[in-house]
Structures are given as C-alpha cells and as structure tokens.
XYZ file of C-alpha atoms in Angstrom:
549
model
C 23.675 -25.206 3.372
C 20.540 -26.832 2.121
C 17.486 -25.319 0.446
C 14.717 -27.869 1.092
C 12.034 -26.498 -1.385
C 14.527 -26.761 -4.273
C 14.939 -30.475 -3.698
C 14.100 -32.636 -6.668
C 11.182 -34.941 -6.673
C 11.130 -38.720 -7.266
C 8.504 -41.275 -8.072
C 7.258 -43.536 -5.190
C 9.389 -46.408 -6.399
C 12.739 -44.463 -6.563
C 15.377 -45.250 -4.028
C 17.087 -42.534 -2.132
C 20.255 -40.934 -3.727
C 23.568 -42.371 -2.528
C 25.146 -40.346 0.246
C 28.145 -39.300 -1.778
C 26.000 -37.940 -4.517
C 23.771 -36.012 -1.999
C 26.923 -34.588 -0.350
C 28.287 -33.412 -3.675
C 25.081 -31.777 -4.545
C 25.052 -29.960 -1.209
C 28.642 -28.696 -1.804
C 27.587 -27.353 -5.271
C 24.425 -25.581 -3.659
C 26.722 -24.111 -0.889
C 29.123 -22.658 -3.338
C 26.205 -21.222 -5.452
C 24.890 -19.541 -2.211
C 28.434 -18.143 -1.391
C 28.227 -15.351 -4.059
C 24.768 -13.814 -3.054
C 25.758 -13.978 0.561
C 29.064 -12.235 -0.133
C 27.164 -9.565 -2.070
C 24.722 -9.003 0.685
C 27.681 -8.755 3.194
C 29.304 -6.084 0.938
C 25.957 -4.268 0.607
C 25.568 -4.083 4.461
C 29.140 -3.029 4.856
C 28.728 -0.283 2.331
C 25.617 1.056 3.963
C 27.412 0.996 7.358
C 30.161 3.184 5.897
C 27.544 5.886 5.225
C 27.251 6.458 8.850
C 23.453 6.415 8.853
C 22.059 4.233 11.605
C 18.484 4.565 10.305
C 19.470 3.494 6.892
C 21.598 0.661 8.197
C 18.625 -0.687 10.250
C 16.284 -0.583 7.184
C 18.848 -2.401 4.876
C 19.819 -4.947 7.634
C 16.221 -5.719 8.294
C 15.485 -6.223 4.666
C 18.396 -8.545 4.314
C 17.496 -10.437 7.475
C 13.845 -10.738 6.282
C 14.970 -12.118 2.936
C 17.307 -14.677 4.444
C 14.592 -15.731 7.036
C 12.087 -16.017 4.114
C 14.210 -18.574 2.207
C 16.085 -20.425 4.961
C 13.638 -20.629 7.868
C 10.651 -22.952 7.689
C 7.074 -21.823 8.335
C 6.884 -23.369 11.755
C 9.809 -21.249 13.081
C 8.474 -18.250 11.241
C 5.215 -18.609 13.110
C 6.964 -18.829 16.415
C 8.775 -15.724 15.392
C 5.519 -14.074 14.499
C 4.147 -14.945 17.969
C 7.129 -13.389 19.592
C 7.110 -10.234 17.552
C 3.377 -9.678 17.805
C 2.657 -10.652 21.344
C 5.824 -9.428 23.009
C 8.166 -7.133 21.053
C 6.016 -4.714 19.126
C 3.783 -3.858 22.177
C 6.729 -3.523 24.455
C 8.565 -1.201 22.001
C 5.517 0.899 21.857
C 4.957 1.030 25.702
C 8.421 1.248 26.994
C 10.270 3.031 24.161
C 7.481 5.123 22.529
C 8.117 3.645 19.020
C 4.745 4.282 17.393
C 5.790 2.490 14.304
C 6.454 -0.679 16.116
C 3.173 -2.034 14.764
C 4.812 -2.243 11.435
C 7.224 -4.897 12.758
C 4.300 -7.285 13.422
C 2.705 -6.430 10.043
C 5.874 -6.951 8.146
C 6.406 -10.245 9.859
C 2.824 -11.318 9.088
C 3.406 -10.405 5.472
C 6.622 -12.382 5.379
C 4.789 -15.393 6.834
C 1.980 -14.980 4.325
C 4.449 -14.875 1.262
C 6.213 -18.020 2.563
C 2.773 -19.675 2.788
C 1.972 -18.789 -0.787
C 5.389 -19.945 -1.914
C 4.942 -23.286 -0.193
C 1.552 -23.491 -1.852
C 3.112 -23.178 -5.348
C 5.797 -25.689 -5.008
C 4.043 -28.299 -2.753
C 3.785 -31.882 -3.938
C 1.060 -32.998 -6.288
C -0.014 -35.592 -3.850
C -0.998 -33.012 -1.210
C -2.661 -30.818 -3.850
C -4.990 -33.546 -4.705
C -5.631 -34.442 -1.086
C -9.486 -34.670 -0.340
C -10.341 -35.422 3.312
C -13.585 -36.472 4.879
C -13.898 -33.071 6.696
C -13.703 -31.075 3.578
C -17.305 -30.068 3.407
C -17.716 -29.134 7.052
C -14.457 -26.934 6.704
C -16.308 -24.893 4.124
C -18.388 -23.502 7.050
C -15.421 -21.285 7.619
C -13.715 -20.872 4.266
C -16.783 -20.132 2.132
C -17.658 -17.068 4.371
C -14.080 -16.147 4.434
C -13.742 -16.173 0.643
C -17.114 -14.381 0.461
C -15.660 -11.607 2.668
C -12.567 -11.218 0.467
C -14.826 -10.969 -2.613
C -16.830 -8.209 -0.937
C -13.639 -6.496 0.001
C -12.377 -6.324 -3.577
C -15.752 -5.503 -5.088
C -16.120 -2.559 -2.576
C -12.616 -1.403 -3.728
C -13.705 -1.504 -7.274
C -16.951 0.333 -6.823
C -15.848 2.883 -4.226
C -12.427 3.581 -5.722
C -10.878 4.740 -2.352
C -7.756 7.016 -2.430
C -4.424 5.356 -2.390
C -3.624 6.352 1.121
C -6.924 5.105 2.416
C -6.562 1.863 0.542
C -2.882 1.201 1.673
C -3.933 1.923 5.201
C -6.873 -0.530 5.014
C -4.818 -3.193 3.341
C -1.981 -2.852 6.029
C -4.535 -3.133 8.873
C -6.807 -5.886 7.621
C -5.108 -8.503 5.433
C -1.556 -9.531 6.372
C -2.549 -11.867 9.141
C -4.863 -13.916 6.955
C -1.794 -15.845 5.858
C -2.046 -17.628 9.268
C -5.393 -18.944 8.602
C -4.364 -20.059 5.011
C -1.290 -21.898 6.205
C -3.404 -24.129 8.571
C -6.140 -24.686 5.705
C -3.638 -25.556 2.955
C -1.098 -27.574 4.799
C -1.109 -30.480 7.343
C 0.987 -29.556 10.334
C 2.570 -32.056 12.666
C 0.388 -32.509 15.718
C 3.390 -32.058 18.100
C 4.155 -28.757 16.435
C 0.574 -27.469 16.950
C 0.891 -28.371 20.584
C 4.210 -26.444 20.893
C 2.598 -23.490 19.402
C -0.202 -23.625 21.952
C 2.346 -24.114 24.782
C 4.334 -21.050 23.647
C 1.099 -19.095 24.294
C 1.087 -20.322 27.921
C 4.745 -19.007 28.302
C 3.911 -15.680 26.815
C 0.776 -15.669 29.235
C 3.061 -16.252 32.165
C 5.381 -13.467 30.990
C 2.524 -10.892 31.481
C 2.573 -11.069 35.294
C 5.691 -9.208 36.010
C 5.074 -6.644 33.329
C 1.512 -6.097 34.739
C 2.743 -5.752 38.224
C 5.080 -2.982 37.206
C 2.421 -1.234 35.148
C -0.017 -1.326 38.047
C 2.176 -0.212 40.836
C 4.493 2.175 39.079
C 2.617 3.581 35.997
C -1.193 3.600 36.693
C -0.709 5.519 39.980
C 0.614 8.457 37.745
C -2.586 8.815 35.759
C -5.780 10.549 36.728
C -7.607 7.263 36.311
C -6.217 3.696 36.186
C -8.497 2.578 33.346
C -6.690 0.793 30.505
C -3.327 1.538 31.993
C -2.398 -2.054 32.506
C -1.732 -3.452 29.083
C 1.140 -5.998 29.435
C 3.133 -6.504 26.331
C 0.167 -5.912 24.024
C 0.623 -2.216 23.129
C -0.274 1.091 24.525
C 1.259 4.140 26.164
C 1.907 4.787 29.933
C -0.374 7.925 30.039
C -2.829 7.019 27.157
C -3.558 3.387 27.942
C -4.018 0.696 25.346
C -4.936 -2.866 24.668
C -5.898 -3.989 28.164
C -8.950 -5.816 26.738
C -6.532 -7.930 24.506
C -4.275 -8.610 27.554
C -7.300 -10.090 29.398
C -8.594 -11.972 26.475
C -5.196 -13.476 25.835
C -4.663 -14.635 29.516
C -8.234 -16.129 29.361
C -7.317 -18.129 26.336
C -4.143 -19.471 28.079
C -6.063 -20.324 31.242
C -8.884 -22.216 29.538
C -6.302 -24.121 27.407
C -4.447 -25.178 30.622
C -7.806 -26.211 32.101
C -8.681 -28.153 28.869
C -5.305 -29.985 29.209
C -5.820 -30.793 32.747
C -9.364 -31.995 32.002
C -7.985 -34.313 29.348
C -5.111 -35.655 31.539
C -2.344 -33.829 29.825
C -1.348 -31.448 32.562
C -1.139 -31.958 36.382
C -3.635 -30.186 38.541
C -1.039 -28.032 40.459
C 0.352 -26.778 37.122
C -3.000 -26.077 35.707
C -4.001 -24.120 38.906
C -0.688 -22.267 38.728
C -1.326 -21.183 35.175
C -5.126 -20.280 35.970
C -4.035 -18.320 39.191
C -1.453 -16.249 37.256
C -4.122 -15.545 34.561
C -6.553 -14.610 37.266
C -4.038 -12.273 38.837
C -3.386 -10.461 35.446
C -7.247 -10.291 34.974
C -7.655 -8.684 38.402
C -4.944 -6.031 37.623
C -6.317 -5.432 33.984
C -9.737 -4.109 34.809
C -11.826 -5.199 31.849
C -15.499 -5.369 32.577
C -16.129 -8.046 29.902
C -14.027 -10.497 31.962
C -17.229 -10.978 34.028
C -18.744 -12.703 30.925
C -15.642 -13.960 29.124
C -13.943 -15.970 31.950
C -16.897 -17.963 33.165
C -18.040 -18.720 29.553
C -14.668 -19.959 28.676
C -14.336 -22.097 31.737
C -17.818 -23.515 31.144
C -17.038 -24.623 27.606
C -13.885 -26.477 28.487
C -15.232 -28.105 31.760
C -18.785 -28.463 30.806
C -18.814 -32.249 31.252
C -17.479 -31.993 34.811
C -19.861 -29.088 35.591
C -23.014 -30.887 34.149
C -22.033 -34.355 35.526
C -24.728 -34.222 38.250
C -26.731 -31.780 40.456
C -24.004 -31.691 43.147
C -21.261 -30.614 40.456
C -23.564 -27.939 39.152
C -24.053 -26.476 42.600
C -20.406 -26.741 43.527
C -19.069 -25.138 40.312
C -21.896 -22.535 40.636
C -20.648 -21.618 44.083
C -17.022 -21.456 42.700
C -18.053 -19.296 39.835
C -20.080 -16.886 42.131
C -17.074 -16.637 44.456
C -14.784 -15.888 41.587
C -16.901 -13.318 40.034
C -17.449 -11.718 43.484
C -13.791 -11.576 43.975
C -13.216 -9.941 40.700
C -15.954 -7.305 41.422
C -14.381 -6.529 44.891
C -10.987 -6.035 43.470
C -12.247 -3.896 40.563
C -14.500 -1.818 42.827
C -11.586 -1.269 45.281
C -8.858 -0.540 42.785
C -10.795 1.189 39.925
C -14.531 1.797 40.390
C -14.893 2.947 43.928
C -14.417 6.591 43.437
C -16.272 6.746 40.094
C -19.415 4.935 41.404
C -19.394 6.924 44.704
C -20.118 9.974 42.790
C -23.213 8.463 41.262
C -26.280 9.011 43.237
C -29.063 7.006 41.464
C -29.024 3.392 40.477
C -29.211 4.496 36.812
C -26.194 6.657 37.312
C -24.256 3.791 38.878
C -25.323 1.429 36.076
C -24.197 3.924 33.460
C -20.882 4.419 35.245
C -20.257 0.794 35.553
C -20.753 0.069 31.847
C -24.350 0.689 31.029
C -23.233 3.421 28.507
C -22.462 0.506 26.148
C -26.217 0.233 25.295
C -26.856 3.895 24.959
C -27.546 4.816 21.298
C -27.407 8.490 22.105
C -24.163 8.616 23.939
C -22.129 10.976 21.642
C -19.540 13.432 22.795
C -18.726 15.993 20.045
C -15.871 17.460 22.071
C -13.775 14.363 22.500
C -15.259 12.431 19.484
C -16.128 9.532 21.560
C -19.352 7.527 20.948
C -20.699 4.420 22.639
C -20.867 0.985 20.930
C -24.596 1.274 20.579
C -24.337 4.844 19.111
C -21.776 3.736 16.491
C -24.389 1.223 15.029
C -27.277 3.663 15.411
C -25.224 6.246 13.455
C -24.948 3.953 10.492
C -28.579 2.854 10.648
C -29.792 6.456 10.562
C -27.510 7.654 7.735
C -29.860 9.069 5.086
C -27.168 9.619 2.604
C -26.399 5.905 1.976
C -27.776 4.420 -1.257
C -28.531 0.612 -1.706
C -25.176 -0.200 -3.217
C -23.509 1.492 -0.230
C -25.628 -0.195 2.188
C -24.783 -3.632 0.631
C -21.098 -3.133 -0.154
C -20.011 -0.056 1.789
C -17.882 2.946 0.971
C -14.687 0.905 0.525
C -11.955 -0.382 2.925
C -10.658 2.280 5.253
C -13.554 4.651 4.808
C -14.472 4.751 8.515
C -10.922 4.892 9.776
C -10.504 7.851 12.003
C -6.774 8.278 11.694
C -3.913 6.675 9.895
C -0.143 7.205 9.634
C -0.381 6.481 5.851
C -3.359 8.064 4.310
C -5.099 10.011 7.023
C -8.927 9.646 7.725
C -11.242 7.851 5.461
C -14.223 9.435 3.660
C -16.694 8.499 6.212
C -14.543 9.507 9.118
C -14.034 12.957 7.505
C -17.793 13.271 7.049
C -18.688 12.759 10.603
C -15.607 14.289 12.173
C -14.699 14.828 14.927
C -16.722 11.704 15.913
C -14.963 8.221 15.949
C -17.441 6.199 13.963
C -15.220 3.160 13.970
C -15.987 2.368 17.563
C -16.746 -1.340 16.959
C -15.770 -4.016 14.470
C -19.442 -4.427 13.280
C -19.744 -0.719 12.648
C -16.468 -0.554 10.653
C -17.672 -3.504 8.547
C -20.870 -1.915 7.763
C -19.385 1.366 6.781
C -16.467 -0.158 4.774
C -17.787 -3.472 3.085
C -21.590 -3.046 3.731
C -24.147 -5.647 4.892
C -22.840 -8.441 2.767
C -19.195 -7.990 3.830
C -20.336 -7.788 7.564
C -22.389 -10.842 7.167
C -19.714 -12.856 5.602
C -17.027 -11.775 8.182
C -19.307 -12.571 11.174
C -20.224 -15.958 9.578
C -16.528 -16.841 9.419
C -16.204 -16.592 13.117
C -19.567 -18.342 13.727
C -18.472 -21.084 11.348
C -15.345 -21.720 13.392
C -17.428 -22.128 16.540
C -19.873 -24.635 14.882
C -17.096 -26.471 13.144
C -15.191 -26.933 16.430
C -18.210 -27.819 18.583
C -19.254 -30.529 16.043
C -15.708 -32.011 16.409
C -15.966 -31.856 20.124
C -19.356 -33.600 19.990
C -17.973 -36.503 17.929
C -15.033 -36.953 20.196
C -12.827 -38.568 17.541
C -9.510 -36.684 18.183
C -6.716 -37.399 20.602
C -6.730 -35.834 24.020
C -4.227 -33.035 22.792
C -6.442 -32.314 19.740
C -9.603 -32.213 21.835
C -7.997 -29.770 24.245
C -6.873 -27.446 21.460
C -10.311 -27.417 19.833
C -12.057 -26.831 23.133
C -9.833 -23.865 23.943
C -10.213 -22.492 20.461
C -13.931 -22.761 20.454
C -14.041 -20.885 23.840
C -11.910 -18.076 22.478
C -13.682 -17.941 19.207
C -17.036 -17.438 21.170
C -15.481 -14.531 22.865
C -14.292 -13.119 19.670
C -17.913 -13.174 18.332
C -18.708 -10.779 21.282
C -15.786 -8.603 20.019
C -17.838 -7.745 16.951
C -19.701 -5.221 19.031
C -17.088 -4.610 21.749
C -14.380 -2.703 19.950
C -12.789 -2.400 16.480
C -9.562 -4.322 17.234
C -10.313 -7.410 15.208
C -9.735 -5.243 12.100
C -6.730 -3.144 12.924
C -4.767 -4.738 15.795
C -2.148 -7.430 14.959
C -2.220 -8.941 18.451
C -6.013 -9.496 18.280
C -6.052 -10.719 14.720
C -3.212 -13.206 15.295
C -4.828 -14.938 18.231
C -8.208 -15.044 16.366
C -6.767 -16.525 13.175
C -4.568 -18.886 15.015
C -7.553 -20.325 17.021
C -9.678 -20.350 13.800
C -6.788 -22.116 11.983
C -6.332 -24.716 14.770
C -9.971 -25.649 14.504
C -9.680 -26.032 10.658
C -6.298 -27.925 10.834
C -7.565 -30.457 13.247
C -10.963 -30.936 11.559
C -9.268 -31.223 8.195
C -6.228 -33.226 8.844
C -6.338 -34.190 12.538
C -8.114 -37.612 11.986
C -5.327 -38.745 9.704
C -2.519 -37.758 12.081
C -0.698 -40.564 14.120
C 0.064 -39.907 17.750
C 3.768 -40.465 17.614
C 5.568 -37.126 17.018
C 8.485 -38.783 15.331
C 6.309 -39.674 12.179
C 4.907 -37.410 9.521
C 1.470 -35.752 10.243
C -0.172 -37.965 7.820
C 0.413 -40.254 4.797
C 0.115 -37.159 2.517
C 2.354 -35.051 4.614
C 5.776 -34.838 2.982
C 8.994 -34.597 4.965
C 12.373 -33.156 4.072
C 14.731 -35.498 2.227
C 17.607 -35.056 4.826
C 15.542 -36.895 7.552
C 15.988 -40.567 7.956
C 12.598 -42.193 7.510
C 11.393 -45.846 7.016
C 9.539 -45.025 3.881
C 11.955 -44.214 0.845
C 9.223 -42.464 -1.140
C 8.453 -40.137 1.758
C 12.142 -39.377 2.176
C 12.176 -37.652 -1.213
C 9.272 -35.418 -0.443
C 9.529 -32.156 1.485
C 7.597 -29.991 3.956
C 8.276 -26.877 5.959
C 5.259 -27.015 8.086
C 5.343 -28.366 11.610
C 9.173 -29.509 11.516
C-alpha cells in the first residue's frame, strides 16, 4: 500500500529510483501500515462485542473516515461528497426520517476540507510559488471571500455568542468552503473537472423516477402539493422541503447540457433528452422562480445563437413563450387552480400567485411566517441596533430560529415566534452586519464578473467554455437566492452546488490557460503527479498530486 503524500522529493535533475528500491520501500511501508490496521480491526471487533449497534456505527464510521482521509485522493473524496450531499443525506431524511442525516454531508465536507488543508501544507514548493496571469482577476472573488471570513471572526469576538449558537452557526456556514479553496489552491486536471460536471448530469437524471414517485404517491396525501416534490434533496413527505433546490439543480444540469451541445461536445438528441428530463422535473416541482431561472440560464449559454439575427431572436422568443406558457399551464392545473379560483380580485390573484414576496407587512404571528420583504423591513426598522451591530451584526447564528445543537439565536428569541431568518440577506444583516452582507454578496457577483470576462475573451477550450458558461448561469441564479430564501447559509446541497460553480470559474480562470487538452498529461507544468505513474518527464515523476487523478 502506498501513501503518495509521504513520497520523498527530488531535484529536477534527479533520475527515478530503480524499480527494486521502490519495491522494497513499498514493502517496508506496507509492513508499517499493518500494525495500525490490525489495531483498528481489533478496536472495531471489540466494539462489536459490546452489542451496541449505535456505538458500532459511530466507531466504524470514524475508522472509515480516517482511512478515507489518508488513502483516498481529493478527486474521489469530492465525488463521494457529491453522492453523499445530493443523493444520500436527502434520501435518508425523506424516506427513512433520519433528521440527523444532514450531519453526514457536513462531516463529509469537513473531511474534504481537512484533506485540502493537508494537501496545502505538503504540496511542492514549485506550486506554492506559482503566479499566473489570471491572479489579479481571481481576486474579484477571493478578496470579498476573505473579507467575509474576517467579518465573521470579528463578529464572533465582538458579540461573544453562546457556545451552542456558535457551534450551530459554524456547522451550517463553514464546512463547504473547503470546496472553493481546493479549486483556488490547486490545479485540477481538465478531464477530472469535466467528470465532476458529468456526474451532476447523472444525479440530475436520477431525480426523474424519484420525482414521479413523490408526485403521484406522496403529494396526493397532503392538503396542498406545494414543496412536496423534493427529489433526493431533503424534506419530509408531509412537511415538504427543498423543492427549490431540486429545480435549481436540474436547471444547472440542463444549461450545462445545452452549453456542451452549443460547443459541439454533445449530440443534439442527447442534449434534448437531458433538457426534457430536467423540464419534466421542473414541471412536477412547482417552483415559481423557474419562470425566471430557466429562460435566464438558457439565454446565457445560447446567447450567441439567440442574438445571431432578427429571425433567431423571434424564433427563440416564440420557443421561450411556448415553454413558459406550458410551465404555467401545468402549474395552474396541478397546483394553483384551486388556490387562484378562490381569489376574486386581480390583487388577490397576484398575491396568491407569489405577490406576497414583495409585501413588507406580511407577518403571521400565529405561524411565525413572514414574507421575504418583511424579513428585510424588520431589520431596517429595528430601533435597538447600534452602529456596531448594524455594521458587524449580532454574531453568527443570532437569527437562527431553531437548531439541534444550541437552540435559537439571540435575535430569533427576541422576535419569537417570527422566523426572522427568511432570506439569506436578512440572515447576513442580522449575523454579520452590513459589511459581512456586502462581502458575501460581492463574492457571488465577483464570480459572475470573472466568468463573464473569461467567456468574452474566448481563450479556453470548448469544454472549459461550456463549464464557465454553465457556472455563470448558475451563479446569476444564486445572486437571486440572496433574497429568495436562506438556504445558501444552512443547506449543504445549496452550498455545495454554489461553491462548486464558483470554484470551477476560479479553477479555469486561474489554471485553465496552462492546461493541455490531452487528458493523459498533467494539468500544467506546475501540476505534480504521483511517482508511481510513468511519465516522460523524470522530474515530474518525482512530484505528487492528489487533485484531479
């Protein structure tokens, strides 16, 4: 068994070690690993003898996580993080009622983050000194990101939140940021980045049978069908869940398929198949924002075809109108018909169809629900806030309505029973203040600007351009999520897709121009590969990398 990050380094002029010496070194390392593995096996066996299934699962999970941390490279860990976050944890919550299933995704994200930091510590000096032409533009994202972390830490120091509130906030906010840092610090192989995006397509296709089951066998048992179709993204059969994230995810998959077709990387029938499946999921998901998100994403990736001439503009306009009309017809038939029929005036129909979003007075003290506009108005009218609290907030987790760790935050208790954390922007304003909210928002906007500049230059390969176009389309949608709901700050599925798209833009802008097209070669001259691979460059053979292999 071989530990790639313990491999010794050699100078550029050194020749590879003879095969016999490397084989002997591998045998010594295998014998050294035998003893801790035997100890772990004895430990698991002893715990199994206690006849405690819960304790056995905990210990076995810890052992597996430790082995995965050391033996599995970051590329595989990220694929596992996709599987756990987008499929396993949501399914465990929906079908088996495991409310603690979110911790699986959080733990996996923490494991990936620790692996990223470990790789940063032991990576080669050559990559540490790497300075690329795109470093300054990348700061459009990284400077606001670091500013947000600074505001986060300063708010903790000034507000001194309780241990429970702080632990709840840290668990919800920070673990997924390791994905962004992994794409910023390391050069990934282009073929591996493509595989990660293609894995999203497979996860998107998986949603159709799950959505069909939820629509025909679950939503009919509820008083209303709203938010009952959530796919594998989390929720409960009777309480609903992340239907908006389901729709956002399949839109991301659909626009990526269209971007690949537009760049000649996917056949038209296959792209239409992916888009049709995504559209079917959207029709069954009932998310009003799809009226804006879907045409916006399609326009970004197909803008050149749409704006080619007047005839193209008219043709695509007719297709867009037909598509939106079809979505409205299905939504009205399946979900809205009964609700809108009870509304007499046009104002009532508009409010029932989603106009309550803009109502700054829509507050229900019985259920605790408040509209998006009211959540922001509540912060603006708070007379008890001082200037420091306005600028840096009341501390992370202050507006959190409920938590399995530390209960409600200080602001949530003050305004109880109202759920003041209705939107991401409201949470940011209460927790980290105006400065933190601006920094967080500029991070997403910086990703859009950075990606759009790369698209305008057109310097990347077809695969890179397709990834950046899809990422920009998704990031534009995420900007709207700042005032749509609070999931960007406390839902692993929402955070993972957001940070993966942001990281993809940073990765391609920072390292993409140095990456050759051939997948069999390293991602760039400064991207090391593990010593066991046969490469033509002896110096490269003595370097290592766990990213993108």
